[in-house]
Amino acid sequence: MCGCSCLCTELPIRGQLALDCNGEQTWRLALYPNQMINGHCYISLYLASVRSLRSMSIAVRARPSLSSRYNCISVGEDVYATFRLFVLDQKQQKYFTAEDGAGTLSRFNRVTTEVGFAKFLPRYTFEHPSEGYLLNDCCTFGAEVFVNTSGRTRYGESLSRMHNSILSPPFRYDLVKFSSQFGLEHLCPNLIIFGERKWQLCVYPKGYGQHTNISLSLYLRSADDLYNLPSVYVEFKLRVVDRAFNLHHIERTGKHWFLSSDNTFGWSDFMPLRTLNDPSKGFLRDDILSVVVEMLVKNGS
């Protein structure tokens, strides 16, 4: 969307995504660039059903990586959906993502026509040149929408109750001669093949991003072609094993929608390097780093 500088002085506007289902179900992005909340100005962003057309619309181009996936809903019915809204950091080619309730369903009907985020992004952050959201007076917003049409799931039910879940056995990686790997930017051991999906543990021995040379960074990445396969919701644990005493493991738990535009999730600050390299802690006994991956995979469609 170009010509964004005019947003600061115009009335609230909305952008329409070209997302419909044979003309039956259409979604819009409702963008409010001047929302004052507690004395601060925010970009407010909402997912709106087609019936909530109270203000002017402008065209927003949905990039292929942000195209929505959904089923048709008959006009007049309640629509239950879980969704994510995006804005592109054009400098780093990464997306800032806001997720609606981490998988909780939202209900859209004649009364509730919009659901989203009043404090999606501070306007100062959005406009600041160092952030990359607004370059050459252009920005890119997007949405991914998953609609439930079974009619059995009530408003507020967790996603875990609407889809089958598959619990993986623990997958353990023993990375030998780990100290010799510090010269590498990252390691990606053998693939995990589970639930007809492929996964990969990504290890950054010296850390990643702002935590380089400070922390060990660990990520879980989908190794599937998510442009052609359904997105998938996963709850998972990554654990660095206390090899010496088997007492003080370091563990993080994550929940994430893995999709074409966002196929990796983890922590750049998983654990401090000083803790990892402390011989008294036992994490690198015999110069081996042991990482355990556990996943609860929930079908996304």
mmCIF file of C-alpha atoms in Angstrom:
data_model
loop_
_atom_site.group_PDB
_atom_site.id
_atom_site.type_symbol
_atom_site.label_atom_id
_atom_site.label_comp_id
_atom_site.label_asym_id
_atom_site.label_seq_id
_atom_site.Cartn_x
_atom_site.Cartn_y
_atom_site.Cartn_z
ATOM 1 C CA MET A 1 0.000 0.000 0.000
ATOM 2 C CA CYS A 2 1.615 3.274 -1.157
ATOM 3 C CA GLY A 3 0.896 6.882 -0.261
ATOM 4 C CA CYS A 4 0.953 6.075 3.456
ATOM 5 C CA SER A 5 2.026 9.553 4.548
ATOM 6 C CA CYS A 6 -1.546 10.761 3.994
ATOM 7 C CA LEU A 7 -2.813 8.341 6.649
ATOM 8 C CA CYS A 8 -1.777 10.644 9.454
ATOM 9 C CA THR A 9 -4.224 13.371 8.419
ATOM 10 C CA GLU A 10 -7.116 11.460 6.828
ATOM 11 C CA LEU A 11 -10.100 9.792 8.436
ATOM 12 C CA PRO A 12 -9.711 6.133 9.444
ATOM 13 C CA ILE A 13 -9.615 3.955 6.319
ATOM 14 C CA ARG A 14 -9.783 0.280 5.489
ATOM 15 C CA GLY A 15 -7.978 -1.878 3.011
ATOM 16 C CA GLN A 16 -9.703 -4.673 1.183
ATOM 17 C CA LEU A 17 -7.880 -7.948 0.649
ATOM 18 C CA ALA A 18 -8.845 -9.854 -2.477
ATOM 19 C CA LEU A 19 -9.935 -12.849 -0.424
ATOM 20 C CA ASP A 20 -13.302 -14.357 -1.299
ATOM 21 C CA CYS A 21 -14.887 -17.756 -1.732
ATOM 22 C CA ASN A 22 -16.902 -17.731 -4.929
ATOM 23 C CA GLY A 23 -18.305 -14.382 -3.843
ATOM 24 C CA GLU A 24 -19.788 -15.810 -0.638
ATOM 25 C CA GLN A 25 -17.253 -14.901 2.028
ATOM 26 C CA THR A 26 -14.996 -11.862 1.844
ATOM 27 C CA TRP A 27 -12.613 -10.458 4.428
ATOM 28 C CA ARG A 28 -11.199 -6.989 4.792
ATOM 29 C CA LEU A 29 -8.373 -5.456 6.740
ATOM 30 C CA ALA A 30 -9.669 -2.512 8.759
ATOM 31 C CA LEU A 31 -6.745 -0.142 9.233
ATOM 32 C CA TYR A 32 -6.988 2.796 11.657
ATOM 33 C CA PRO A 33 -3.733 4.795 11.618
ATOM 34 C CA ASN A 34 -4.578 7.447 14.224
ATOM 35 C CA GLN A 35 -5.966 5.652 17.267
ATOM 36 C CA MET A 36 -5.205 7.553 20.480
ATOM 37 C CA ILE A 37 -5.051 5.202 23.474
ATOM 38 C CA ASN A 38 -3.972 6.517 26.890
ATOM 39 C CA GLY A 39 -2.286 9.475 25.263
ATOM 40 C CA HIS A 40 -0.322 7.423 22.724
ATOM 41 C CA CYS A 41 -0.961 7.008 19.003
ATOM 42 C CA TYR A 42 -1.240 3.499 17.560
ATOM 43 C CA ILE A 43 -1.808 1.751 14.284
ATOM 44 C CA SER A 44 -4.961 -0.313 14.904
ATOM 45 C CA LEU A 45 -5.575 -3.298 12.652
ATOM 46 C CA TYR A 46 -8.630 -5.550 12.539
ATOM 47 C CA LEU A 47 -9.950 -8.442 10.505
ATOM 48 C CA ALA A 48 -13.411 -7.438 9.311
ATOM 49 C CA SER A 49 -16.198 -9.448 7.749
ATOM 50 C CA VAL A 50 -17.594 -8.205 4.441
ATOM 51 C CA ARG A 51 -20.683 -6.798 6.151
ATOM 52 C CA SER A 52 -18.731 -4.144 8.085
ATOM 53 C CA LEU A 53 -18.371 -1.540 5.320
ATOM 54 C CA ARG A 54 -18.840 1.687 7.234
ATOM 55 C CA SER A 55 -15.919 3.643 5.813
ATOM 56 C CA MET A 56 -13.994 4.208 2.636
ATOM 57 C CA SER A 57 -11.869 1.404 1.166
ATOM 58 C CA ILE A 58 -8.562 1.293 -0.643
ATOM 59 C CA ALA A 59 -6.942 -1.599 -2.430
ATOM 60 C CA VAL A 60 -4.338 -3.633 -0.560
ATOM 61 C CA ARG A 61 -2.303 -6.173 -2.456
ATOM 62 C CA ALA A 62 -2.071 -9.542 -0.715
ATOM 63 C CA ARG A 63 1.274 -11.122 -1.478
ATOM 64 C CA PRO A 64 1.257 -14.868 -2.260
ATOM 65 C CA SER A 65 2.903 -15.635 1.067
ATOM 66 C CA LEU A 66 0.017 -13.936 2.864
ATOM 67 C CA SER A 67 -2.886 -15.386 0.933
ATOM 68 C CA SER A 68 -5.674 -16.662 3.161
ATOM 69 C CA ARG A 69 -6.998 -20.186 3.383
ATOM 70 C CA TYR A 70 -10.611 -20.744 4.339
ATOM 71 C CA ASN A 71 -13.860 -22.531 3.576
ATOM 72 C CA CYS A 72 -17.110 -21.038 2.278
ATOM 73 C CA ILE A 73 -19.667 -19.763 4.789
ATOM 74 C CA SER A 74 -23.302 -19.181 3.949
ATOM 75 C CA VAL A 75 -24.360 -15.555 4.245
ATOM 76 C CA GLY A 76 -26.122 -14.865 7.550
ATOM 77 C CA GLU A 77 -24.365 -17.535 9.604
ATOM 78 C CA ASP A 78 -21.959 -16.906 12.429
ATOM 79 C CA VAL A 79 -18.397 -17.252 11.195
ATOM 80 C CA TYR A 80 -15.820 -18.764 13.538
ATOM 81 C CA ALA A 81 -12.206 -18.127 12.635
ATOM 82 C CA THR A 82 -8.705 -17.925 13.987
ATOM 83 C CA PHE A 83 -6.364 -15.529 12.269
ATOM 84 C CA ARG A 84 -3.051 -13.703 12.191
ATOM 85 C CA LEU A 85 -2.343 -10.177 10.961
ATOM 86 C CA PHE A 86 0.991 -9.096 9.495
ATOM 87 C CA VAL A 87 3.019 -6.062 8.557
ATOM 88 C CA LEU A 88 6.225 -6.490 6.563
ATOM 89 C CA ASP A 89 9.588 -5.205 7.750
ATOM 90 C CA GLN A 90 10.844 -4.368 4.268
ATOM 91 C CA LYS A 91 14.465 -3.991 5.380
ATOM 92 C CA GLN A 92 14.839 -7.432 6.935
ATOM 93 C CA GLN A 93 12.103 -9.095 4.857
ATOM 94 C CA LYS A 94 10.471 -10.375 8.026
ATOM 95 C CA TYR A 95 6.934 -10.051 9.303
ATOM 96 C CA PHE A 96 5.760 -8.542 12.548
ATOM 97 C CA THR A 97 2.857 -10.801 13.465
ATOM 98 C CA ALA A 98 -0.078 -10.447 15.828
ATOM 99 C CA GLU A 99 -2.094 -13.589 16.508
ATOM 100 C CA ASP A 100 -5.663 -13.698 17.746
ATOM 101 C CA GLY A 101 -5.609 -15.600 21.023
ATOM 102 C CA ALA A 102 -2.955 -18.165 19.988
ATOM 103 C CA GLY A 103 -5.511 -20.367 18.279
ATOM 104 C CA THR A 104 -8.708 -19.332 20.087
ATOM 105 C CA LEU A 105 -11.677 -18.965 17.758
ATOM 106 C CA SER A 106 -13.270 -15.560 17.203
ATOM 107 C CA ARG A 107 -16.892 -15.147 16.150
ATOM 108 C CA PHE A 108 -17.990 -12.825 13.346
ATOM 109 C CA ASN A 109 -21.665 -11.988 12.784
ATOM 110 C CA ARG A 110 -23.942 -8.987 12.236
ATOM 111 C CA VAL A 111 -23.132 -7.671 15.700
ATOM 112 C CA THR A 112 -19.433 -8.521 15.884
ATOM 113 C CA THR A 113 -18.057 -7.496 12.507
ATOM 114 C CA GLU A 114 -14.447 -6.794 13.463
ATOM 115 C CA VAL A 115 -11.865 -8.504 15.648
ATOM 116 C CA GLY A 116 -8.270 -7.430 15.940
ATOM 117 C CA PHE A 117 -5.715 -5.321 17.724
ATOM 118 C CA ALA A 118 -6.222 -1.760 18.912
ATOM 119 C CA LYS A 119 -2.508 -1.534 19.758
ATOM 120 C CA PHE A 120 -1.216 -3.407 16.733
ATOM 121 C CA LEU A 121 1.869 -1.183 16.462
ATOM 122 C CA PRO A 122 2.824 2.211 17.901
ATOM 123 C CA ARG A 123 2.628 4.736 15.092
ATOM 124 C CA TYR A 124 6.052 6.086 16.022
ATOM 125 C CA THR A 125 7.514 2.601 15.540
ATOM 126 C CA PHE A 126 5.638 2.135 12.282
ATOM 127 C CA GLU A 127 6.951 5.411 10.847
ATOM 128 C CA HIS A 128 10.523 5.267 12.171
ATOM 129 C CA PRO A 129 13.001 4.800 9.280
ATOM 130 C CA SER A 130 15.106 2.261 11.190
ATOM 131 C CA GLU A 131 12.202 -0.176 11.517
ATOM 132 C CA GLY A 132 11.555 -0.791 7.824
ATOM 133 C CA TYR A 133 7.768 -0.958 7.966
ATOM 134 C CA LEU A 134 7.358 2.218 5.924
ATOM 135 C CA LEU A 135 9.798 2.584 3.013
ATOM 136 C CA ASN A 136 9.382 4.941 0.080
ATOM 137 C CA ASP A 137 5.976 5.815 1.526
ATOM 138 C CA CYS A 138 4.818 2.206 1.008
ATOM 139 C CA CYS A 139 3.865 -0.557 3.427
ATOM 140 C CA THR A 140 2.552 -4.116 3.201
ATOM 141 C CA PHE A 141 -0.137 -5.534 5.486
ATOM 142 C CA GLY A 142 -1.574 -9.029 5.272
ATOM 143 C CA ALA A 143 -3.710 -11.664 6.940
ATOM 144 C CA GLU A 144 -3.994 -15.419 7.214
ATOM 145 C CA VAL A 145 -7.463 -16.687 8.100
ATOM 146 C CA PHE A 146 -8.575 -20.176 9.129
ATOM 147 C CA VAL A 147 -12.347 -20.635 9.210
ATOM 148 C CA ASN A 148 -14.108 -23.407 11.107
ATOM 149 C CA THR A 149 -17.388 -24.497 9.496
ATOM 150 C CA SER A 150 -18.317 -27.557 11.558
ATOM 151 C CA GLY A 151 -20.841 -25.632 13.676
ATOM 152 C CA ARG A 152 -19.794 -27.716 16.674
ATOM 153 C CA THR A 153 -17.196 -25.411 18.148
ATOM 154 C CA ARG A 154 -18.467 -22.632 20.379
ATOM 155 C CA TYR A 155 -16.998 -19.157 20.615
ATOM 156 C CA GLY A 156 -13.843 -19.194 22.707
ATOM 157 C CA GLU A 157 -13.040 -22.852 22.339
ATOM 158 C CA SER A 158 -9.400 -23.728 21.944
ATOM 159 C CA LEU A 159 -8.024 -24.849 18.613
ATOM 160 C CA SER A 160 -6.915 -28.057 20.300
ATOM 161 C CA ARG A 161 -10.588 -29.077 20.552
ATOM 162 C CA MET A 162 -11.369 -28.607 16.876
ATOM 163 C CA HIS A 163 -8.510 -30.577 15.325
ATOM 164 C CA ASN A 164 -6.820 -33.904 15.842
ATOM 165 C CA SER A 165 -3.582 -33.686 17.795
ATOM 166 C CA ILE A 166 -0.535 -35.905 17.481
ATOM 167 C CA LEU A 167 2.040 -36.085 20.285
ATOM 168 C CA SER A 168 5.553 -36.879 19.157
ATOM 169 C CA PRO A 169 8.047 -39.006 21.046
ATOM 170 C CA PRO A 170 11.076 -37.055 22.303
ATOM 171 C CA PHE A 171 13.672 -36.520 19.579
ATOM 172 C CA ARG A 172 17.193 -36.175 20.961
ATOM 173 C CA TYR A 173 20.139 -34.653 19.140
ATOM 174 C CA ASP A 174 23.663 -35.239 20.463
ATOM 175 C CA LEU A 175 25.893 -32.698 18.733
ATOM 176 C CA VAL A 176 29.422 -34.058 19.190
ATOM 177 C CA LYS A 177 32.585 -31.920 19.188
ATOM 178 C CA PHE A 178 30.361 -28.957 19.791
ATOM 179 C CA SER A 179 33.195 -26.575 20.702
ATOM 180 C CA SER A 180 34.566 -26.952 17.179
ATOM 181 C CA GLN A 181 31.224 -25.732 15.788
ATOM 182 C CA PHE A 182 31.513 -22.212 17.200
ATOM 183 C CA GLY A 183 32.988 -21.028 13.922
ATOM 184 C CA LEU A 184 29.738 -21.923 12.153
ATOM 185 C CA GLU A 185 26.822 -19.522 11.987
ATOM 186 C CA HIS A 186 24.273 -22.277 12.534
ATOM 187 C CA LEU A 187 23.756 -26.033 12.546
ATOM 188 C CA CYS A 188 20.753 -27.919 11.204
ATOM 189 C CA PRO A 189 20.970 -31.609 12.161
ATOM 190 C CA ASN A 190 19.056 -34.391 10.440
ATOM 191 C CA LEU A 191 15.384 -33.838 9.697
ATOM 192 C CA ILE A 192 12.654 -34.968 12.058
ATOM 193 C CA ILE A 193 9.940 -36.732 10.080
ATOM 194 C CA PHE A 194 6.783 -36.939 12.160
ATOM 195 C CA GLY A 195 3.075 -36.857 11.411
ATOM 196 C CA GLU A 196 3.730 -36.760 7.658
ATOM 197 C CA ARG A 197 5.626 -33.525 8.235
ATOM 198 C CA LYS A 198 9.318 -32.630 8.172
ATOM 199 C CA TRP A 199 10.918 -30.546 10.911
ATOM 200 C CA GLN A 200 14.377 -29.232 11.594
ATOM 201 C CA LEU A 201 16.177 -28.078 14.705
ATOM 202 C CA CYS A 202 18.281 -24.979 14.016
ATOM 203 C CA VAL A 203 21.161 -24.309 16.418
ATOM 204 C CA TYR A 204 23.163 -21.077 16.461
ATOM 205 C CA PRO A 205 26.262 -21.874 18.594
ATOM 206 C CA LYS A 206 27.268 -18.206 18.967
ATOM 207 C CA GLY A 207 23.735 -16.847 19.043
ATOM 208 C CA TYR A 208 21.632 -15.020 16.497
ATOM 209 C CA GLY A 209 20.705 -11.390 15.898
ATOM 210 C CA GLN A 210 21.018 -9.100 18.884
ATOM 211 C CA HIS A 211 22.071 -12.049 21.056
ATOM 212 C CA THR A 212 25.128 -12.969 18.954
ATOM 213 C CA ASN A 213 28.069 -13.814 21.257
ATOM 214 C CA ILE A 214 25.698 -13.609 24.216
ATOM 215 C CA SER A 215 23.315 -16.573 24.058
ATOM 216 C CA LEU A 216 22.785 -19.950 22.477
ATOM 217 C CA SER A 217 19.929 -19.595 19.984
ATOM 218 C CA LEU A 218 17.573 -22.492 19.185
ATOM 219 C CA TYR A 219 14.715 -22.646 16.687
ATOM 220 C CA LEU A 220 12.239 -25.174 15.313
ATOM 221 C CA ARG A 221 11.702 -24.878 11.567
ATOM 222 C CA SER A 222 9.183 -26.504 9.261
ATOM 223 C CA ALA A 223 11.071 -28.115 6.370
ATOM 224 C CA ASP A 224 7.893 -28.597 4.311
ATOM 225 C CA ASP A 225 6.773 -26.604 1.295
ATOM 226 C CA LEU A 226 4.097 -24.592 3.086
ATOM 227 C CA TYR A 227 3.077 -22.797 -0.092
ATOM 228 C CA ASN A 228 1.545 -26.079 -1.251
ATOM 229 C CA LEU A 229 0.752 -27.764 2.084
ATOM 230 C CA PRO A 230 -1.646 -26.599 4.806
ATOM 231 C CA SER A 231 -0.231 -24.514 7.608
ATOM 232 C CA VAL A 232 0.053 -26.311 10.925
ATOM 233 C CA TYR A 233 -0.230 -25.293 14.576
ATOM 234 C CA VAL A 234 2.356 -26.807 16.923
ATOM 235 C CA GLU A 235 3.000 -26.704 20.636
ATOM 236 C CA PHE A 236 6.571 -27.758 21.299
ATOM 237 C CA LYS A 237 9.426 -27.896 23.784
ATOM 238 C CA LEU A 238 13.138 -27.473 23.202
ATOM 239 C CA ARG A 239 15.361 -28.693 26.026
ATOM 240 C CA VAL A 240 19.128 -28.479 26.533
ATOM 241 C CA VAL A 241 20.095 -31.459 28.669
ATOM 242 C CA ASP A 242 22.230 -31.304 31.796
ATOM 243 C CA ARG A 243 24.545 -34.118 30.721
ATOM 244 C CA ALA A 244 26.592 -34.240 33.915
ATOM 245 C CA PHE A 245 23.944 -34.314 36.623
ATOM 246 C CA ASN A 246 20.634 -34.756 34.755
ATOM 247 C CA LEU A 247 19.048 -32.220 37.079
ATOM 248 C CA HIS A 248 19.125 -28.676 35.749
ATOM 249 C CA HIS A 249 17.882 -28.866 32.179
ATOM 250 C CA ILE A 250 17.096 -25.633 30.340
ATOM 251 C CA GLU A 251 13.698 -25.818 28.616
ATOM 252 C CA ARG A 252 11.506 -23.450 26.625
ATOM 253 C CA THR A 253 7.924 -24.017 25.488
ATOM 254 C CA GLY A 254 6.527 -22.465 22.315
ATOM 255 C CA LYS A 255 3.215 -22.272 20.440
ATOM 256 C CA HIS A 256 3.234 -21.272 16.798
ATOM 257 C CA TRP A 257 1.371 -21.395 13.494
ATOM 258 C CA PHE A 258 3.902 -22.605 10.931
ATOM 259 C CA LEU A 259 2.989 -21.153 7.546
ATOM 260 C CA SER A 260 4.626 -20.114 4.296
ATOM 261 C CA SER A 261 5.459 -16.616 5.483
ATOM 262 C CA ASP A 262 6.587 -17.660 8.967
ATOM 263 C CA ASN A 263 8.031 -21.192 9.041
ATOM 264 C CA THR A 264 10.435 -20.810 11.986
ATOM 265 C CA PHE A 265 9.952 -20.139 15.682
ATOM 266 C CA GLY A 266 12.318 -20.165 18.630
ATOM 267 C CA TRP A 267 14.525 -18.093 20.879
ATOM 268 C CA SER A 268 17.617 -16.047 20.114
ATOM 269 C CA ASP A 269 18.219 -15.885 23.892
ATOM 270 C CA PHE A 270 17.568 -19.543 24.670
ATOM 271 C CA MET A 271 20.345 -19.676 27.291
ATOM 272 C CA PRO A 272 23.425 -17.570 28.109
ATOM 273 C CA LEU A 273 26.670 -18.762 26.537
ATOM 274 C CA ARG A 274 28.440 -18.288 29.858
ATOM 275 C CA THR A 275 26.060 -20.812 31.408
ATOM 276 C CA LEU A 276 26.398 -23.212 28.495
ATOM 277 C CA ASN A 277 30.205 -23.119 28.640
ATOM 278 C CA ASP A 278 30.509 -23.309 32.434
ATOM 279 C CA PRO A 279 32.104 -26.746 33.134
ATOM 280 C CA SER A 280 30.398 -26.932 36.534
ATOM 281 C CA LYS A 281 26.967 -26.865 34.871
ATOM 282 C CA GLY A 282 27.522 -30.001 32.807
ATOM 283 C CA PHE A 283 25.760 -28.925 29.608
ATOM 284 C CA LEU A 284 28.800 -29.660 27.409
ATOM 285 C CA ARG A 285 30.138 -32.750 29.119
ATOM 286 C CA ASP A 286 32.465 -34.655 26.758
ATOM 287 C CA ASP A 287 32.090 -31.708 24.352
ATOM 288 C CA ILE A 288 28.574 -32.829 23.395
ATOM 289 C CA LEU A 289 25.493 -30.624 23.320
ATOM 290 C CA SER A 290 22.285 -32.614 23.773
ATOM 291 C CA VAL A 291 19.002 -31.046 22.680
ATOM 292 C CA VAL A 292 15.581 -32.703 23.003
ATOM 293 C CA VAL A 293 12.618 -31.746 20.817
ATOM 294 C CA GLU A 294 9.025 -32.625 21.746
ATOM 295 C CA MET A 295 6.022 -31.611 19.647
ATOM 296 C CA LEU A 296 2.245 -31.638 19.837
ATOM 297 C CA VAL A 297 1.170 -31.222 16.214
ATOM 298 C CA LYS A 298 -2.366 -29.996 15.523
ATOM 299 C CA ASN A 299 -3.756 -30.190 12.026
ATOM 300 C CA GLY A 300 -4.310 -26.764 10.555
ATOM 301 C CA SER A 301 -6.994 -27.700 8.060
#
